[in-house]
Short mmCIF file of N, CA and C in Angstrom, two decimals:
data_model
loop_
_atom_site.label_atom_id
_atom_site.label_comp_id
_atom_site.label_asym_id
_atom_site.label_seq_id
_atom_site.Cartn_x
_atom_site.Cartn_y
_atom_site.Cartn_z
N MET A 196 139.95 62.31 111.50
CA MET A 196 139.33 63.51 111.04
C MET A 196 140.20 64.70 111.43
N ASN A 197 140.59 65.43 110.51
CA ASN A 197 141.46 66.56 110.72
C ASN A 197 140.70 67.91 110.52
N ILE A 198 140.41 68.54 111.57
CA ILE A 198 139.70 69.87 111.51
C ILE A 198 140.69 70.90 111.89
N SER A 199 140.98 71.77 110.97
CA SER A 199 141.90 72.85 111.28
C SER A 199 141.15 74.18 111.37
N PHE A 200 141.50 74.98 112.32
CA PHE A 200 140.86 76.27 112.56
C PHE A 200 141.81 77.31 112.02
N SER A 201 141.22 78.19 111.21
CA SER A 201 142.05 79.29 110.63
C SER A 201 141.41 80.64 110.92
N TRP A 202 142.13 81.46 111.62
CA TRP A 202 141.65 82.79 111.95
C TRP A 202 141.50 83.60 110.69
N LYS A 203 142.36 83.38 109.70
CA LYS A 203 142.33 84.09 108.46
C LYS A 203 141.01 83.81 107.70
N LYS A 204 140.63 82.53 107.62
CA LYS A 204 139.40 82.16 106.97
C LYS A 204 138.19 82.72 107.69
N LEU A 205 138.19 82.64 109.01
CA LEU A 205 137.10 83.20 109.81
C LEU A 205 136.96 84.69 109.60
N THR A 206 138.10 85.38 109.58
CA THR A 206 138.10 86.84 109.38
C THR A 206 137.53 87.18 108.02
N LEU A 207 137.97 86.47 106.98
CA LEU A 207 137.48 86.68 105.60
C LEU A 207 136.00 86.46 105.54
N TRP A 208 135.50 85.41 106.18
CA TRP A 208 134.07 85.09 106.21
C TRP A 208 133.31 86.23 106.88
N LEU A 209 133.79 86.66 108.03
CA LEU A 209 133.09 87.73 108.74
C LEU A 209 133.08 89.04 108.00
N VAL A 210 134.22 89.37 107.36
CA VAL A 210 134.28 90.57 106.54
C VAL A 210 133.34 90.46 105.34
N GLY A 211 133.31 89.32 104.74
CA GLY A 211 132.37 89.11 103.61
C GLY A 211 130.91 89.20 104.03
N ILE A 212 130.58 88.62 105.15
CA ILE A 212 129.20 88.74 105.66
C ILE A 212 128.88 90.21 105.97
N PHE A 213 129.82 90.87 106.62
CA PHE A 213 129.59 92.29 106.96
C PHE A 213 129.40 93.15 105.70
N LEU A 214 130.23 92.92 104.69
CA LEU A 214 130.13 93.68 103.45
C LEU A 214 128.80 93.41 102.75
N PHE A 215 128.39 92.10 102.75
CA PHE A 215 127.11 91.74 102.11
C PHE A 215 125.96 92.45 102.85
N CYS A 216 125.95 92.42 104.17
CA CYS A 216 124.89 93.03 104.97
C CYS A 216 124.88 94.59 104.69
N ALA A 217 126.08 95.18 104.66
CA ALA A 217 126.20 96.62 104.45
C ALA A 217 125.66 96.97 103.06
N LEU A 218 125.98 96.20 102.05
CA LEU A 218 125.49 96.43 100.66
C LEU A 218 123.98 96.23 100.63
N ALA A 219 123.49 95.20 101.30
CA ALA A 219 122.04 94.97 101.31
C ALA A 219 121.30 96.09 102.05
N ALA A 220 121.84 96.55 103.14
CA ALA A 220 121.20 97.69 103.86
C ALA A 220 121.28 98.95 103.06
N GLY A 221 122.37 99.20 102.40
CA GLY A 221 122.49 100.38 101.56
C GLY A 221 121.49 100.33 100.38
N GLY A 222 121.35 99.14 99.75
CA GLY A 222 120.41 98.97 98.68
C GLY A 222 118.99 99.20 99.15
N ALA A 223 118.69 98.62 100.34
CA ALA A 223 117.33 98.79 100.90
C ALA A 223 117.08 100.27 101.20
N ALA A 224 118.05 100.95 101.70
CA ALA A 224 117.90 102.38 102.03
C ALA A 224 117.70 103.17 100.76
N ALA A 225 118.39 102.85 99.71
CA ALA A 225 118.26 103.56 98.42
C ALA A 225 116.90 103.29 97.85
N MET A 226 116.40 102.07 97.89
CA MET A 226 115.07 101.77 97.37
C MET A 226 114.02 102.49 98.22
N LEU A 227 114.16 102.56 99.54
CA LEU A 227 113.20 103.27 100.39
C LEU A 227 113.20 104.75 100.03
N LEU A 228 114.37 105.33 99.86
CA LEU A 228 114.47 106.75 99.49
C LEU A 228 113.80 106.99 98.14
N TYR A 229 114.02 106.14 97.18
CA TYR A 229 113.39 106.32 95.87
C TYR A 229 111.90 106.15 96.01
N TRP A 230 111.43 105.20 96.75
CA TRP A 230 109.97 104.99 96.92
C TRP A 230 109.31 106.20 97.57
N ALA A 231 109.99 106.74 98.60
CA ALA A 231 109.40 107.83 99.36
C ALA A 231 109.45 109.16 98.57
N SER A 232 110.38 109.29 97.65
CA SER A 232 110.56 110.59 96.95
C SER A 232 110.07 110.59 95.52
N ARG A 233 109.51 109.50 95.03
CA ARG A 233 109.16 109.50 93.63
C ARG A 233 108.00 110.34 93.23
N ASP A 234 107.11 110.71 94.20
CA ASP A 234 105.99 111.51 93.86
C ASP A 234 105.96 112.86 94.63
N LEU A 235 107.12 113.32 95.01
CA LEU A 235 107.23 114.65 95.69
C LEU A 235 107.03 115.75 94.68
N PRO A 236 106.43 116.86 95.08
CA PRO A 236 106.22 117.97 94.16
C PRO A 236 107.52 118.63 93.81
N ASN A 237 107.55 119.22 92.63
CA ASN A 237 108.73 120.00 92.22
C ASN A 237 108.89 121.22 93.07
N ILE A 238 110.11 121.61 93.37
CA ILE A 238 110.33 122.77 94.28
C ILE A 238 109.82 124.03 93.65
N THR A 239 109.71 124.15 92.36
CA THR A 239 109.20 125.35 91.73
C THR A 239 107.70 125.46 92.01
N ARG A 240 107.03 124.33 92.15
CA ARG A 240 105.58 124.30 92.46
C ARG A 240 105.36 124.88 93.86
N ILE A 241 106.27 124.64 94.74
CA ILE A 241 106.20 125.17 96.15
C ILE A 241 106.48 126.71 96.09
N ALA A 242 107.52 127.07 95.36
CA ALA A 242 107.91 128.50 95.34
C ALA A 242 106.85 129.32 94.59
N ASP A 243 106.13 128.78 93.65
CA ASP A 243 105.15 129.49 92.86
C ASP A 243 103.73 129.28 93.38
N TYR A 244 103.60 128.76 94.55
CA TYR A 244 102.25 128.47 95.12
C TYR A 244 101.45 129.74 95.27
N ALA A 245 100.26 129.75 94.68
CA ALA A 245 99.35 130.88 94.79
C ALA A 245 97.98 130.38 95.25
N PRO A 246 97.69 130.51 96.52
CA PRO A 246 96.38 130.03 97.01
C PRO A 246 95.22 130.88 96.49
N PRO A 247 94.05 130.28 96.43
CA PRO A 247 92.91 131.10 95.99
C PRO A 247 92.68 132.20 97.01
N GLN A 248 92.36 133.40 96.47
CA GLN A 248 92.15 134.53 97.33
C GLN A 248 90.77 135.12 97.10
N ALA A 249 90.35 135.99 97.97
CA ALA A 249 89.09 136.69 97.79
C ALA A 249 89.23 137.73 96.70
N THR A 250 88.20 137.92 95.95
CA THR A 250 88.13 138.96 94.92
C THR A 250 87.46 140.18 95.47
N THR A 251 88.03 141.33 95.41
CA THR A 251 87.45 142.56 95.92
C THR A 251 86.78 143.25 94.79
N VAL A 252 85.47 143.59 94.96
CA VAL A 252 84.74 144.31 93.94
C VAL A 252 84.69 145.78 94.36
N LEU A 253 85.18 146.65 93.48
CA LEU A 253 85.32 148.05 93.76
C LEU A 253 84.33 148.86 92.98
N ALA A 254 83.90 150.01 93.57
CA ALA A 254 83.07 150.97 92.83
C ALA A 254 83.98 151.89 92.04
N ARG A 255 83.40 152.76 91.21
CA ARG A 255 84.17 153.67 90.45
C ARG A 255 85.04 154.56 91.29
N ASP A 256 84.56 154.93 92.45
CA ASP A 256 85.35 155.80 93.28
C ASP A 256 86.42 155.11 94.11
N GLY A 257 86.53 153.79 93.98
CA GLY A 257 87.53 153.01 94.71
C GLY A 257 87.07 152.42 95.99
N SER A 258 85.84 152.68 96.38
CA SER A 258 85.32 152.07 97.62
C SER A 258 84.95 150.62 97.40
N VAL A 259 85.05 149.85 98.42
CA VAL A 259 84.77 148.41 98.33
C VAL A 259 83.27 148.18 98.33
N LEU A 260 82.77 147.51 97.27
CA LEU A 260 81.39 147.14 97.21
C LEU A 260 81.16 145.79 97.92
N GLY A 261 82.11 144.88 97.75
CA GLY A 261 81.92 143.55 98.37
C GLY A 261 83.07 142.65 98.01
N LEU A 262 83.01 141.47 98.52
CA LEU A 262 84.08 140.45 98.32
C LEU A 262 83.39 139.18 97.72
N LEU A 263 84.08 138.54 96.79
CA LEU A 263 83.62 137.28 96.23
C LEU A 263 84.69 136.27 96.63
N TYR A 264 84.25 135.18 97.30
CA TYR A 264 85.25 134.18 97.75
C TYR A 264 84.58 132.88 98.08
N HIS A 265 85.34 131.84 97.95
CA HIS A 265 84.97 130.51 98.44
C HIS A 265 85.63 130.34 99.85
N GLU A 266 86.84 130.77 99.89
CA GLU A 266 87.62 130.83 101.17
C GLU A 266 88.14 132.24 101.27
N LYS A 267 87.86 132.92 102.35
CA LYS A 267 88.27 134.36 102.48
C LYS A 267 89.75 134.44 102.81
N ARG A 268 90.57 134.55 101.80
CA ARG A 268 92.02 134.60 101.99
C ARG A 268 92.60 135.88 101.33
N PHE A 269 93.59 136.42 102.03
CA PHE A 269 94.36 137.52 101.51
C PHE A 269 95.85 137.20 101.80
N VAL A 270 96.67 137.23 100.79
CA VAL A 270 98.09 136.90 100.97
C VAL A 270 98.78 138.21 101.44
N ILE A 271 99.57 138.08 102.52
CA ILE A 271 100.35 139.18 102.98
C ILE A 271 101.79 138.65 103.21
N GLY A 272 102.75 139.54 103.25
CA GLY A 272 104.14 139.15 103.43
C GLY A 272 104.46 139.06 104.92
N LEU A 273 105.61 138.46 105.23
CA LEU A 273 106.01 138.35 106.63
C LEU A 273 106.21 139.73 107.28
N LYS A 274 106.64 140.67 106.49
CA LYS A 274 106.88 142.02 107.08
C LYS A 274 105.53 142.70 107.45
N ASP A 275 104.45 142.24 106.92
CA ASP A 275 103.13 142.83 107.18
C ASP A 275 102.42 142.22 108.38
N MET A 276 102.95 141.17 108.95
CA MET A 276 102.30 140.50 110.09
C MET A 276 103.12 140.62 111.36
N SER A 277 102.53 140.37 112.44
CA SER A 277 103.22 140.43 113.71
C SER A 277 104.36 139.44 113.73
N ARG A 278 105.49 139.76 114.31
CA ARG A 278 106.63 138.82 114.38
C ARG A 278 106.28 137.58 115.20
N PHE A 279 105.24 137.68 116.00
CA PHE A 279 104.88 136.59 116.89
C PHE A 279 103.96 135.55 116.18
N LEU A 280 103.34 135.94 115.07
CA LEU A 280 102.42 135.10 114.36
C LEU A 280 103.09 133.80 113.88
N PRO A 281 104.22 133.86 113.14
CA PRO A 281 104.88 132.63 112.74
C PRO A 281 105.31 131.75 113.93
N MET A 282 105.76 132.36 114.96
CA MET A 282 106.16 131.60 116.20
C MET A 282 104.96 130.95 116.82
N ALA A 283 103.81 131.63 116.87
CA ALA A 283 102.57 131.02 117.42
C ALA A 283 102.12 129.86 116.54
N PHE A 284 102.20 130.06 115.24
CA PHE A 284 101.82 128.97 114.32
C PHE A 284 102.70 127.72 114.55
N LEU A 285 103.98 127.93 114.62
CA LEU A 285 104.92 126.80 114.85
C LEU A 285 104.66 126.16 116.22
N ALA A 286 104.41 126.95 117.22
CA ALA A 286 104.12 126.40 118.58
C ALA A 286 102.89 125.51 118.57
N ALA A 287 101.87 125.92 117.79
CA ALA A 287 100.60 125.19 117.76
C ALA A 287 100.68 123.94 116.83
N GLU A 288 101.34 124.10 115.69
CA GLU A 288 101.33 123.04 114.69
C GLU A 288 102.50 122.12 114.70
N ASP A 289 103.71 122.61 114.96
CA ASP A 289 104.93 121.80 114.86
C ASP A 289 106.02 122.39 115.73
N ASP A 290 105.95 122.15 117.02
CA ASP A 290 106.89 122.78 117.94
C ASP A 290 108.32 122.33 117.80
N ALA A 291 108.55 121.24 117.06
CA ALA A 291 109.90 120.73 116.79
C ALA A 291 110.36 121.07 115.42
N PHE A 292 109.75 122.11 114.78
CA PHE A 292 110.02 122.46 113.41
C PHE A 292 111.52 122.64 113.13
N TYR A 293 112.22 123.30 114.02
CA TYR A 293 113.67 123.57 113.81
C TYR A 293 114.57 122.44 114.33
N ARG A 294 113.98 121.35 114.87
CA ARG A 294 114.80 120.26 115.35
C ARG A 294 114.72 119.01 114.47
N HIS A 295 113.94 118.99 113.45
CA HIS A 295 113.90 117.85 112.52
C HIS A 295 114.12 118.33 111.08
N MET A 296 114.27 117.39 110.21
CA MET A 296 114.61 117.74 108.81
C MET A 296 113.33 117.56 107.89
N GLY A 297 112.15 117.78 108.44
CA GLY A 297 110.91 117.66 107.64
C GLY A 297 110.06 116.54 108.05
N VAL A 298 110.65 115.52 108.65
CA VAL A 298 109.92 114.34 109.13
C VAL A 298 110.32 114.10 110.56
N ASP A 299 109.37 113.91 111.44
CA ASP A 299 109.61 113.68 112.88
C ASP A 299 109.23 112.24 113.23
N PRO A 300 110.18 111.31 113.12
CA PRO A 300 109.87 109.91 113.41
C PRO A 300 109.33 109.65 114.79
N VAL A 301 109.79 110.40 115.76
CA VAL A 301 109.31 110.21 117.14
C VAL A 301 107.83 110.53 117.22
N ALA A 302 107.42 111.65 116.56
CA ALA A 302 106.00 111.99 116.58
C ALA A 302 105.14 111.02 115.85
N ILE A 303 105.65 110.47 114.74
CA ILE A 303 104.89 109.49 113.96
C ILE A 303 104.68 108.25 114.78
N VAL A 304 105.74 107.75 115.44
CA VAL A 304 105.63 106.54 116.30
C VAL A 304 104.69 106.82 117.52
N ARG A 305 104.83 107.97 118.13
CA ARG A 305 103.99 108.30 119.24
C ARG A 305 102.50 108.33 118.83
N ALA A 306 102.22 108.96 117.69
CA ALA A 306 100.81 109.00 117.17
C ALA A 306 100.32 107.63 116.82
N ALA A 307 101.16 106.79 116.22
CA ALA A 307 100.74 105.45 115.88
C ALA A 307 100.40 104.63 117.12
N ILE A 308 101.24 104.71 118.14
CA ILE A 308 101.00 103.99 119.37
C ILE A 308 99.67 104.47 120.04
N ASN A 309 99.49 105.79 120.12
CA ASN A 309 98.27 106.36 120.75
C ASN A 309 97.03 105.99 119.97
N ASN A 310 97.11 105.99 118.62
CA ASN A 310 95.97 105.65 117.81
C ASN A 310 95.66 104.17 117.94
N PHE A 311 96.68 103.34 118.03
CA PHE A 311 96.48 101.90 118.21
C PHE A 311 95.79 101.62 119.56
N ARG A 312 96.25 102.34 120.61
CA ARG A 312 95.63 102.20 121.92
C ARG A 312 94.13 102.56 121.92
N LYS A 313 93.82 103.68 121.20
CA LYS A 313 92.47 104.18 121.18
C LYS A 313 91.60 103.36 120.23
N GLY A 314 92.24 102.66 119.30
CA GLY A 314 91.45 101.87 118.35
C GLY A 314 90.92 102.66 117.17
N ARG A 315 91.42 103.89 117.03
CA ARG A 315 90.99 104.74 115.95
C ARG A 315 92.05 105.82 115.68
N ALA A 316 91.97 106.45 114.52
CA ALA A 316 92.96 107.48 114.19
C ALA A 316 92.45 108.76 114.74
N GLY A 317 93.09 109.26 115.80
CA GLY A 317 92.65 110.53 116.41
C GLY A 317 93.81 111.54 116.56
N GLU A 318 95.03 111.03 116.39
CA GLU A 318 96.20 111.83 116.62
C GLU A 318 97.09 111.76 115.41
N GLY A 319 97.67 112.85 115.00
CA GLY A 319 98.55 112.86 113.85
C GLY A 319 99.99 113.17 114.31
N GLY A 320 100.95 112.71 113.48
CA GLY A 320 102.32 112.91 113.84
C GLY A 320 103.07 113.62 112.69
N SER A 321 102.32 114.13 111.72
CA SER A 321 102.94 114.78 110.60
C SER A 321 103.46 116.18 110.93
N THR A 322 104.48 116.59 110.23
CA THR A 322 105.04 117.90 110.42
C THR A 322 104.45 118.86 109.40
N ILE A 323 104.72 120.16 109.55
CA ILE A 323 104.23 121.16 108.64
C ILE A 323 104.73 120.89 107.23
N THR A 324 105.98 120.42 107.11
CA THR A 324 106.54 120.07 105.81
C THR A 324 105.73 118.97 105.17
N GLN A 325 105.42 117.91 105.92
CA GLN A 325 104.67 116.79 105.41
C GLN A 325 103.25 117.24 104.99
N GLN A 326 102.62 118.13 105.75
CA GLN A 326 101.27 118.62 105.41
C GLN A 326 101.33 119.44 104.16
N LEU A 327 102.37 120.27 103.97
CA LEU A 327 102.49 121.06 102.75
C LEU A 327 102.64 120.17 101.54
N ILE A 328 103.49 119.19 101.65
CA ILE A 328 103.67 118.29 100.49
C ILE A 328 102.40 117.52 100.18
N LYS A 329 101.70 117.09 101.20
CA LYS A 329 100.42 116.43 100.97
C LYS A 329 99.43 117.31 100.21
N GLN A 330 99.33 118.58 100.61
CA GLN A 330 98.40 119.47 99.99
C GLN A 330 98.76 119.86 98.55
N LEU A 331 100.11 119.86 98.28
CA LEU A 331 100.57 120.21 96.92
C LEU A 331 100.43 118.97 96.04
#
């Protein structure tokens, strides 16, 4: 029985296996990206978002008679609010907002582990970006 060992054949096999695994991983990543992004809202829908606001009823002289609303909202610009308000919102809702790209995998895993330990869903790991997309 003549068994010959060839480094060249072994190297070719290893390179082939590596390329196959790399292509399979790339294909899986592309399919995951497609699956995750297929129902995302259009960016113009985010830019043109107009939440329901309160309707102000005025008298002839311009005085306010009352407000009609389901949710009492008034849209104001960033220049009209305290500069600390956006920072307070981020501190309370998503303190890692500037450190992730819209999804925080560490927070999602942490929340999943804590919810599993508690036996119920009590903690969330979504970011402000994920919450906005869910609402839209």
